[in-house]
PDB file of C-alpha atoms and ligand atoms in Angstrom:
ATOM      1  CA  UNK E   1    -199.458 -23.936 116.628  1.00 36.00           C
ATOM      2  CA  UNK E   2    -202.740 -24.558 116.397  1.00 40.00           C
ATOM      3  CA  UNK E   3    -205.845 -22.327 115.388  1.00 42.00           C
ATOM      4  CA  UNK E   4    -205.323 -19.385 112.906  1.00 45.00           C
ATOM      5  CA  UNK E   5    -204.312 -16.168 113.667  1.00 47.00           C
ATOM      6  CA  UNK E   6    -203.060 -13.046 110.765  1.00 46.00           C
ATOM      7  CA  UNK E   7    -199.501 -13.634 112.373  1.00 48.00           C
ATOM      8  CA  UNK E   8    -199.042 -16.443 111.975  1.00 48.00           C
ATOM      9  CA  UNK E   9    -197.341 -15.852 107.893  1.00 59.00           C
ATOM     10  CA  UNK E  10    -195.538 -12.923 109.522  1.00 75.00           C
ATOM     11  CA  UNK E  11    -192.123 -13.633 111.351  1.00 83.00           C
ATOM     12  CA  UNK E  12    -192.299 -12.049 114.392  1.00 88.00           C
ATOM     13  CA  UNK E  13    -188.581 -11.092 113.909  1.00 89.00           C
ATOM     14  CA  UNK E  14    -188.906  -9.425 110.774  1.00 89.00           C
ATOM     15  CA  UNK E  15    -191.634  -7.180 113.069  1.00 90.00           C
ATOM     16  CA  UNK E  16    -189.023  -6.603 116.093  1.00 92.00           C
ATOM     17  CA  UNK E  17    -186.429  -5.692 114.013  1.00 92.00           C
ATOM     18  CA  UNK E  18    -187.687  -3.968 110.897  1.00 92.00           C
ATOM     19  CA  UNK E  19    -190.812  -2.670 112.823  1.00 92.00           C
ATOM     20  CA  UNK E  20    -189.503   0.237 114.930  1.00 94.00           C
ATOM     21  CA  UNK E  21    -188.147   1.656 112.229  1.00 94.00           C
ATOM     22  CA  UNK E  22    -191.196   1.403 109.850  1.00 92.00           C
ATOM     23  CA  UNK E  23    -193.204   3.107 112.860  1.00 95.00           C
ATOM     24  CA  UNK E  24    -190.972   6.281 112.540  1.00 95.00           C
ATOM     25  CA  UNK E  25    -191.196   6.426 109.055  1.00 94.00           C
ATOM     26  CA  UNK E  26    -194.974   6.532 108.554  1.00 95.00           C
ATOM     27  CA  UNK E  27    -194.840   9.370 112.237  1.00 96.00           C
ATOM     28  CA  UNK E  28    -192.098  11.551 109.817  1.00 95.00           C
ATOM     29  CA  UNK E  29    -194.504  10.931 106.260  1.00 94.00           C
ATOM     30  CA  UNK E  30    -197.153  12.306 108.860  1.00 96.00           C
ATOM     31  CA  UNK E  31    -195.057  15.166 109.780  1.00 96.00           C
ATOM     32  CA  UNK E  32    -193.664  16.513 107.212  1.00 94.00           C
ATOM     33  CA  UNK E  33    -196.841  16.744 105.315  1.00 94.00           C
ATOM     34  CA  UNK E  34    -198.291  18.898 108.647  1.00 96.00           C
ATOM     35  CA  UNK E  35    -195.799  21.185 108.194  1.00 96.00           C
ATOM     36  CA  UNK E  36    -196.054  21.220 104.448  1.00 95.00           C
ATOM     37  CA  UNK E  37    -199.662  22.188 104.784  1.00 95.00           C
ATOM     38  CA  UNK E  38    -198.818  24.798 107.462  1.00 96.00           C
ATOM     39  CA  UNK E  39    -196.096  26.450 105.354  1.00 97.00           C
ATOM     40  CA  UNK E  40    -197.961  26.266 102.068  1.00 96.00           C
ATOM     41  CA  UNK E  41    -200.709  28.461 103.591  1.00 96.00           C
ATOM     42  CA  UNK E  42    -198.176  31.527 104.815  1.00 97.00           C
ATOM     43  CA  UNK E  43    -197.335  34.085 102.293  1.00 96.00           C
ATOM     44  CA  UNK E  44    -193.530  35.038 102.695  1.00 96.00           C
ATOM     45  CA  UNK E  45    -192.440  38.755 103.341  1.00 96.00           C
ATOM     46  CA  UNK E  46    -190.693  38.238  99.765  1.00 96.00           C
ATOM     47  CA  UNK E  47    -193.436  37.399  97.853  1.00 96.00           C
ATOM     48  CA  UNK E  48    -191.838  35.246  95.605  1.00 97.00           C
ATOM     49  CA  UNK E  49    -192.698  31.841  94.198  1.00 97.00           C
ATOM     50  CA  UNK E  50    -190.777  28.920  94.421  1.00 97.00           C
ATOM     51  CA  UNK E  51    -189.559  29.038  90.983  1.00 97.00           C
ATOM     52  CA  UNK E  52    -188.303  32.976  91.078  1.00 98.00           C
ATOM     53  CA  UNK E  53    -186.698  32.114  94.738  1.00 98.00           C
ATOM     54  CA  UNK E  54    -185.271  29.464  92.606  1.00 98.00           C
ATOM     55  CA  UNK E  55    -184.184  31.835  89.936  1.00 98.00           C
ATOM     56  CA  UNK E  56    -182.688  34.142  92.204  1.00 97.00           C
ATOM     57  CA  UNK E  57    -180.499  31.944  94.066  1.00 97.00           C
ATOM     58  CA  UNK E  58    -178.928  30.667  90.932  1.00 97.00           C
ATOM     59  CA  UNK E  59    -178.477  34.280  89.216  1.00 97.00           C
ATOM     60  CA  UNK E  60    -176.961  35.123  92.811  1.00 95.00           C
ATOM     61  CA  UNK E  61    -174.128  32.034  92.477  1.00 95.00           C
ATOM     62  CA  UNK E  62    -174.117  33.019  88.676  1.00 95.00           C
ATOM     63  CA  UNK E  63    -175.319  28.982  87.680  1.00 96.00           C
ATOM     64  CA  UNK E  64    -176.242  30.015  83.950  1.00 95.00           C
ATOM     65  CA  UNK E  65    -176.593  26.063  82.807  1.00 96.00           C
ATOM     66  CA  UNK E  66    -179.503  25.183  85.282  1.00 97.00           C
ATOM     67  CA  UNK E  67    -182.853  25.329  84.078  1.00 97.00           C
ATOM     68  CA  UNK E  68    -185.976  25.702  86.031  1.00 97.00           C
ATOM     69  CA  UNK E  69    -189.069  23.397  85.012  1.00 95.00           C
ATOM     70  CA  UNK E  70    -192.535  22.358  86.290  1.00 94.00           C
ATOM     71  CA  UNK E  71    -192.668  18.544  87.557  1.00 90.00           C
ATOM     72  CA  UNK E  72    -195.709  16.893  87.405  1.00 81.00           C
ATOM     73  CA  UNK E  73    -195.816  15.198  90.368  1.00 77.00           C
ATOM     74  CA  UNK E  74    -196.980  16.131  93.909  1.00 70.00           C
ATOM     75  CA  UNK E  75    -194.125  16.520  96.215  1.00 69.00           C
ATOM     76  CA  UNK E  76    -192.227  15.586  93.088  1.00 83.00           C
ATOM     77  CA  UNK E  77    -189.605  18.783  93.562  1.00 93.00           C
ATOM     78  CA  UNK E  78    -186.304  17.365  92.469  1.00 93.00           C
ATOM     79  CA  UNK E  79    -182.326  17.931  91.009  1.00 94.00           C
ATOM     80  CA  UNK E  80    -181.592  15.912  87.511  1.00 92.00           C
ATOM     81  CA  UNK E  81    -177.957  16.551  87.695  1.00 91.00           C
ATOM     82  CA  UNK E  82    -177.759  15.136  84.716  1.00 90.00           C
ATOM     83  CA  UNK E  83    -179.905  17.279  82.805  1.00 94.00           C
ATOM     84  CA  UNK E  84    -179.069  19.885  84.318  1.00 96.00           C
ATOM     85  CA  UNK E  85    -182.437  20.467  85.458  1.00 96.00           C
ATOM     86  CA  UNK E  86    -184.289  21.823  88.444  1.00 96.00           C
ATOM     87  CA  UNK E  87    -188.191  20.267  88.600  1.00 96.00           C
ATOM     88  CA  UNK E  88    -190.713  21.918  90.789  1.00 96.00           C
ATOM     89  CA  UNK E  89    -194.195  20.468  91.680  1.00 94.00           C
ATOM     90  CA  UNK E  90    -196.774  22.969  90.336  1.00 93.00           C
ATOM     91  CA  UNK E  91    -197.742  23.535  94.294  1.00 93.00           C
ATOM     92  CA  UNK E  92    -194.027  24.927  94.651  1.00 95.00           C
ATOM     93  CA  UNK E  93    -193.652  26.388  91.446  1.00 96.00           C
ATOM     94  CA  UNK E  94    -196.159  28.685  91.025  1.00 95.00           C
ATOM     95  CA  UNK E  95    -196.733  28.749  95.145  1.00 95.00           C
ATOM     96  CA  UNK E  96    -196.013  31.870  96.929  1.00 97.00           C
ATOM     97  CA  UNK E  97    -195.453  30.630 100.245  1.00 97.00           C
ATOM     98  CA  UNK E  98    -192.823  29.924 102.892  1.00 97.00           C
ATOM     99  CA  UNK E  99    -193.128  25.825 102.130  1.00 97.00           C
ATOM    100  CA  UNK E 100    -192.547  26.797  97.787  1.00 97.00           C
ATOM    101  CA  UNK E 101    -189.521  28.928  99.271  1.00 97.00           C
ATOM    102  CA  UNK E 102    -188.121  26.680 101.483  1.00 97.00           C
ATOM    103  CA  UNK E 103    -188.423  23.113  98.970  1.00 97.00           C
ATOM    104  CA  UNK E 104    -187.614  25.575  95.881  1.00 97.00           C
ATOM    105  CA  UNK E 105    -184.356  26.810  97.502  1.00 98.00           C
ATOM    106  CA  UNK E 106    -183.610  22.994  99.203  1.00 98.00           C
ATOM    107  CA  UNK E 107    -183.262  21.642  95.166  1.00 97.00           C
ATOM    108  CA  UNK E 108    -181.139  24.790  94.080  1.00 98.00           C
ATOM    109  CA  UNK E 109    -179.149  23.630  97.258  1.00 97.00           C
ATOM    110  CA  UNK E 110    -177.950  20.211  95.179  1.00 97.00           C
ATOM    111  CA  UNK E 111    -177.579  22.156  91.973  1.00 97.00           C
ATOM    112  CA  UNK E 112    -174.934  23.872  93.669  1.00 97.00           C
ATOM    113  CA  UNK E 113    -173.454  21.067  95.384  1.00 97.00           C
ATOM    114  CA  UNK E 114    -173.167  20.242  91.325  1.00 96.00           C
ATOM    115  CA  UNK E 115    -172.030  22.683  90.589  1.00 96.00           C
ATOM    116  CA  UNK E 116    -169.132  22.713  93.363  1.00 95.00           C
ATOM    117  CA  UNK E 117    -168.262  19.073  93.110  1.00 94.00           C
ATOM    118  CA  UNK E 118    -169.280  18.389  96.569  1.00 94.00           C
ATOM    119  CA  UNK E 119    -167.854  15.117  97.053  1.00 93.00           C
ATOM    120  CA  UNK E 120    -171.085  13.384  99.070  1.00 93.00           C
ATOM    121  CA  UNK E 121    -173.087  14.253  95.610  1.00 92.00           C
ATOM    122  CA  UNK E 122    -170.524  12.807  93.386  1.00 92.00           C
ATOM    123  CA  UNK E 123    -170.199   9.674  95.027  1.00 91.00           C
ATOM    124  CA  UNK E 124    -174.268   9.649  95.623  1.00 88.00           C
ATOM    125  CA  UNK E 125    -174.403   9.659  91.841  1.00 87.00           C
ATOM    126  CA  UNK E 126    -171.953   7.308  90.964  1.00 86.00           C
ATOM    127  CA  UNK E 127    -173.802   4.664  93.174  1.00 84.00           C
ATOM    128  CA  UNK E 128    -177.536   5.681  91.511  1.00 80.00           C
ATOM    129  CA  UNK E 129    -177.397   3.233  88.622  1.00 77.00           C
ATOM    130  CA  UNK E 130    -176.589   0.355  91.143  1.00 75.00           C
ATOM    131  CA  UNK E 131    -178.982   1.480  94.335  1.00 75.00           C
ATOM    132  CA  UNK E 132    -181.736   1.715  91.787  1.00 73.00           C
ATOM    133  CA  UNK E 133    -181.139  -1.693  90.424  1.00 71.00           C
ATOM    134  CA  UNK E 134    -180.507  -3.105  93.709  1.00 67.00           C
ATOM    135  CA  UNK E 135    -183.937  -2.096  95.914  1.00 73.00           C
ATOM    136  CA  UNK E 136    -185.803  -4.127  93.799  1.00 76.00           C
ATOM    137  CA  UNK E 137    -183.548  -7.135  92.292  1.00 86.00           C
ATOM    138  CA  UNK E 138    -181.820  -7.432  95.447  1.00 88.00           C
ATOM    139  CA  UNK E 139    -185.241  -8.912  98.262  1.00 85.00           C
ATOM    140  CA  UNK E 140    -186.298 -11.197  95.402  1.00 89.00           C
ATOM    141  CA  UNK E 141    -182.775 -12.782  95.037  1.00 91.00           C
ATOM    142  CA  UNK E 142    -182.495 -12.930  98.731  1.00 90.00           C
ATOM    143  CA  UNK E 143    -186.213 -14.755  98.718  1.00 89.00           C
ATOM    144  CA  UNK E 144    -185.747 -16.959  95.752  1.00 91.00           C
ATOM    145  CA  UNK E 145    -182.288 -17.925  97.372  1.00 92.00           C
ATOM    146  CA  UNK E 146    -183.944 -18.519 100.374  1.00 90.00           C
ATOM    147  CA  UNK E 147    -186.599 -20.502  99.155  1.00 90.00           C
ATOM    148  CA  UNK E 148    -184.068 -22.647  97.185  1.00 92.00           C
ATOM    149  CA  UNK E 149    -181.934 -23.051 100.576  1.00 88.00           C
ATOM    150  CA  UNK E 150    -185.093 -24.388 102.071  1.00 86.00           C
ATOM    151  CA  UNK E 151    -185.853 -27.178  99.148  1.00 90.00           C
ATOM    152  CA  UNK E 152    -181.666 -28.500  99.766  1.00 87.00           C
ATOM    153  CA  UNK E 153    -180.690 -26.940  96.549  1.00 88.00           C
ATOM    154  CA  UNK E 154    -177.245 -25.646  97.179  1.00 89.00           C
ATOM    155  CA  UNK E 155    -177.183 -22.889  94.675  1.00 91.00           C
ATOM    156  CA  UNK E 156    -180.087 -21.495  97.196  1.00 91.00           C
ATOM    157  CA  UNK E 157    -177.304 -19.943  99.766  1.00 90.00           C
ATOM    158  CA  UNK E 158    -175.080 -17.753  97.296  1.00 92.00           C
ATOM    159  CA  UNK E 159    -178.116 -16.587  95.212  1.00 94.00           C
ATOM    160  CA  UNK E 160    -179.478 -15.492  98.601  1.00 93.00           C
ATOM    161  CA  UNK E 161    -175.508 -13.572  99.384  1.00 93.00           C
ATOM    162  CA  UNK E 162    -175.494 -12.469  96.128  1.00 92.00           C
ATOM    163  CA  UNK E 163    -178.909 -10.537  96.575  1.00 92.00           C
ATOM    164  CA  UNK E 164    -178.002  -9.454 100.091  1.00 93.00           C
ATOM    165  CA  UNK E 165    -174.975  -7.625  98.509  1.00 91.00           C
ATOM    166  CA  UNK E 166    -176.629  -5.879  96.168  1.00 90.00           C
ATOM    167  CA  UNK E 167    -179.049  -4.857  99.053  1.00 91.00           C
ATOM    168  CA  UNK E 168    -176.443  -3.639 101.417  1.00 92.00           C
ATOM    169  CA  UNK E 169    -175.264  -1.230  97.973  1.00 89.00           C
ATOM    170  CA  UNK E 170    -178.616   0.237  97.996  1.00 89.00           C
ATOM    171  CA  UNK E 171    -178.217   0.469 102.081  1.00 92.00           C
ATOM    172  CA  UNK E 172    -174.781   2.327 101.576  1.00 91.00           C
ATOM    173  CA  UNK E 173    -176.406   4.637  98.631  1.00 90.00           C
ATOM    174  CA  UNK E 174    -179.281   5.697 101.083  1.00 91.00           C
ATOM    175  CA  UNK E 175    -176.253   6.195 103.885  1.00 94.00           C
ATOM    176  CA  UNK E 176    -174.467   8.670 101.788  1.00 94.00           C
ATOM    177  CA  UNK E 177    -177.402  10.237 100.616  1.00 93.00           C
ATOM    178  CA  UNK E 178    -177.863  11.789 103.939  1.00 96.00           C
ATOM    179  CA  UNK E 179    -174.879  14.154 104.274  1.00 96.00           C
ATOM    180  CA  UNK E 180    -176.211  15.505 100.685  1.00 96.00           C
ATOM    181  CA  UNK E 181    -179.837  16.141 101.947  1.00 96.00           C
ATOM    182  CA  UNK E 182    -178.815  17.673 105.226  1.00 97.00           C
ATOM    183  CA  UNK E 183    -176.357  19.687 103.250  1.00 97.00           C
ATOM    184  CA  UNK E 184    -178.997  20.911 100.756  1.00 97.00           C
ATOM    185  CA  UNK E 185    -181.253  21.768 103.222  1.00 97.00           C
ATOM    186  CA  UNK E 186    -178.669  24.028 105.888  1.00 97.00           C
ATOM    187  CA  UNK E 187    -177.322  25.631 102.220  1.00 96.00           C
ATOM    188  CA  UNK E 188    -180.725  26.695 101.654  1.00 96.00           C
ATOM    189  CA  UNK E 189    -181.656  28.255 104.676  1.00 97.00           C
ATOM    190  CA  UNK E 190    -178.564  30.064 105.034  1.00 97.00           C
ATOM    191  CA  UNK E 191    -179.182  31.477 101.407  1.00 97.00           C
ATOM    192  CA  UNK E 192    -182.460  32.545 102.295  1.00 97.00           C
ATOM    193  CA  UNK E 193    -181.551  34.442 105.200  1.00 98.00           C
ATOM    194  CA  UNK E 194    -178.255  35.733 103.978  1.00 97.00           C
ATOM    195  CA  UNK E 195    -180.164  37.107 100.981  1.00 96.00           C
ATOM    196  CA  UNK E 196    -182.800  39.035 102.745  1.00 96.00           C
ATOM    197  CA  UNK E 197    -185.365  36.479 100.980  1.00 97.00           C
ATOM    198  CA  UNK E 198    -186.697  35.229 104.166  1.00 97.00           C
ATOM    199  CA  UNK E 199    -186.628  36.847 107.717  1.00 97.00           C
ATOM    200  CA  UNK E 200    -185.014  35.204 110.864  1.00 96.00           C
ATOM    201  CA  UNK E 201    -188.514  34.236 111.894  1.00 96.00           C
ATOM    202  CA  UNK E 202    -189.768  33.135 109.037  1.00 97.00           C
ATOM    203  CA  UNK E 203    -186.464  31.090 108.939  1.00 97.00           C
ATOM    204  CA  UNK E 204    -188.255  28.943 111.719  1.00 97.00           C
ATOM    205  CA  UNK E 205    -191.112  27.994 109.328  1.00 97.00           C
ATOM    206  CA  UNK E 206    -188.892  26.781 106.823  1.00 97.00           C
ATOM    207  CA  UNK E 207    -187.070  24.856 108.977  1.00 97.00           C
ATOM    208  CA  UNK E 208    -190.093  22.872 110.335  1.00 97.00           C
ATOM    209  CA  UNK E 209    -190.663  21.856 106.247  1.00 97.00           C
ATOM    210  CA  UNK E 210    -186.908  21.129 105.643  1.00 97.00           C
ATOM    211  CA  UNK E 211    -186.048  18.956 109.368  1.00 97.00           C
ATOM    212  CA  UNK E 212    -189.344  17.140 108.718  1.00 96.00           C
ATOM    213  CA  UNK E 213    -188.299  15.904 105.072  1.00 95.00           C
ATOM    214  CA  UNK E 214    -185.085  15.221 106.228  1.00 96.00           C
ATOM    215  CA  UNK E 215    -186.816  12.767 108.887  1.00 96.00           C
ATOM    216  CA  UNK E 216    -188.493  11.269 106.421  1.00 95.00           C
ATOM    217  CA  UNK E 217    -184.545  10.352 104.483  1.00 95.00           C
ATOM    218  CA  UNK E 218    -183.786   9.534 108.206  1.00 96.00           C
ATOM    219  CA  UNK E 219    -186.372   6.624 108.655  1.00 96.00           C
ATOM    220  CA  UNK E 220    -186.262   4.885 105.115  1.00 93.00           C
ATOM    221  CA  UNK E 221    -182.468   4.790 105.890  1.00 95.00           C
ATOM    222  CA  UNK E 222    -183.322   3.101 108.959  1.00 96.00           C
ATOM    223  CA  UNK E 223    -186.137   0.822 107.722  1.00 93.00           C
ATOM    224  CA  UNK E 224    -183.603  -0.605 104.659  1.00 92.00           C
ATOM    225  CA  UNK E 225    -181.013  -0.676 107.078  1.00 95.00           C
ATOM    226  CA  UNK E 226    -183.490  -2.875 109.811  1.00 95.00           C
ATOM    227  CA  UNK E 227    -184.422  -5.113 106.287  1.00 91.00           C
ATOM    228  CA  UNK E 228    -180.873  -5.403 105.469  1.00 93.00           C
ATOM    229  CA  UNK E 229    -180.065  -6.769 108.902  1.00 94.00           C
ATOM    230  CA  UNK E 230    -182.910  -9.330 109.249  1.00 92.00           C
ATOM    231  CA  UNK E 231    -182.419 -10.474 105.752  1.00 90.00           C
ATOM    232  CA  UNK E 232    -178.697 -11.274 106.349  1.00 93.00           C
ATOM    233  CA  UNK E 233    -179.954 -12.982 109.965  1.00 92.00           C
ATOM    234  CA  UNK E 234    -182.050 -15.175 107.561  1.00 88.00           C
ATOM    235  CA  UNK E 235    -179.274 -15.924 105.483  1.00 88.00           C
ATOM    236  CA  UNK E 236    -176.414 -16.070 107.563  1.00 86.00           C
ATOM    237  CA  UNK E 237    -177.080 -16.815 110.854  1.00 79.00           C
ATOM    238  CA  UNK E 238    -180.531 -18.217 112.946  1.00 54.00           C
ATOM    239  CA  UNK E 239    -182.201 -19.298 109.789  1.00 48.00           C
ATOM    240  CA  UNK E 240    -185.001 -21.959 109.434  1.00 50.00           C
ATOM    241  CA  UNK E 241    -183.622 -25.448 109.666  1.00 49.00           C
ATOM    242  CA  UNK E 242    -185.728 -27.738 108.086  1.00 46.00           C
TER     243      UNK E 242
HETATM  244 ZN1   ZN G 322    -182.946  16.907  98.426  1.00 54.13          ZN
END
């Protein structure tokens, strides 16, 4: 073990295991911002921007309690179910291209999963208080229990559990958020079509911007999943024995 070298802090488990999965996620971050910048720059045959595609959708499934605002983020487009409210990033808002189309119509997707009750959304929302608790809370209680294990302290061991329980929530939150993306995304595109807003071809376009993001839900799913399973290896099983 002698000499330095930039590995030698980094377990090379935690980059067999959790690595793979971190590769994929920067490729589909990569990807889906290609095909955002390829869609953004294509006017659709409607000519509408992302917030009247928006609009139109929810006149069409008569969803009167929905409003439609700007966000202020980039890439910030999201549902508050709870609000009620429908936020568009000024580049899809105001955009009149097949990406604003596609990412407007992918949000009203979840309002009307809302507005349905779909049952992925409800239980995706009932978990959102504890997943966003957990990402955080949960690694430092798993490294602080750790840490404790590793000075004798007993308590070290079930601090260490207790965070890689709240962990695996967040894990099982990410899971079910899946179904609920996909979902948004094939409502959309069927919407669009079945409308006359977008044509079959330009259907294609879209779909590049929508299967990309979903990649993108794909690998961080992945990635906490591949951190969930080398924490608990840590924990449970193979650890350090001092
Ligand atoms: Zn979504």
């Amino acid at each position: 073990m002698a000499g330095f070298s930039p590995f030698y802090f980094i377990d090379p488990r935690f980059l067999l295991i959790v690595g793979p999965a971190f590769v994929l996620a920067m490729i589909a971050q990569a990807k889906v911002k290609s095909a955002y910048a390829k869609a953004s720059r294509i006017r659709g045959s409607s000519g509408l921007s992302g917030a009247e595609t928006a609009q139109r959708i929810l006149d069409i499934y008569g969803i009167r309690n929905v409003r439609i605002e700007p966000a202020r983020t980039f890439l910030g487009d999201h549902y508050d179910s709870r609000a009620k409210v429908l936020r568009l990033s000024p580049e899809v808002y105001q955009g009149r291209s097949l990406a604003a189309e596609g990412i407007a119509a992918h949000e009203v997707g979840h309002a009307i999963q809302d507005a349905s009750n779909y049952s992925a959304l409800v239980l995706r929302n009932g978990l959102v208080p504890m997943a966003s608790i957990g990402s955080n809370l949960s690694i430092w209680l798993v490294i602080g229990g750790l840490v404790l294990s590793y000075l004798q302290m007993a308590i070290g061991q079930p601090i260490a559990a207790i965070g890689l329980g709240m962990f695996g929530l967040f894990v099982v939150f990410q899971l079910i958020n899946l179904p609920v993306e996909f979902n948004a995304s094939s409502r959309a595109r069927a919407i669009l079509v079945g409308q006359g807003i977008i044509t079959e071809q330009e259907n294609q376009t879209v779909g590049h911007v929508l299967n990309a993001a979903a990649m993108t839900y794909v690998a961080a799913t992945l990635t906490a999943v591949a951190t969930l399973l080398y924490y608990a290896l840590l924990v449970f099983g193979g650890g350090r024995r001092s």
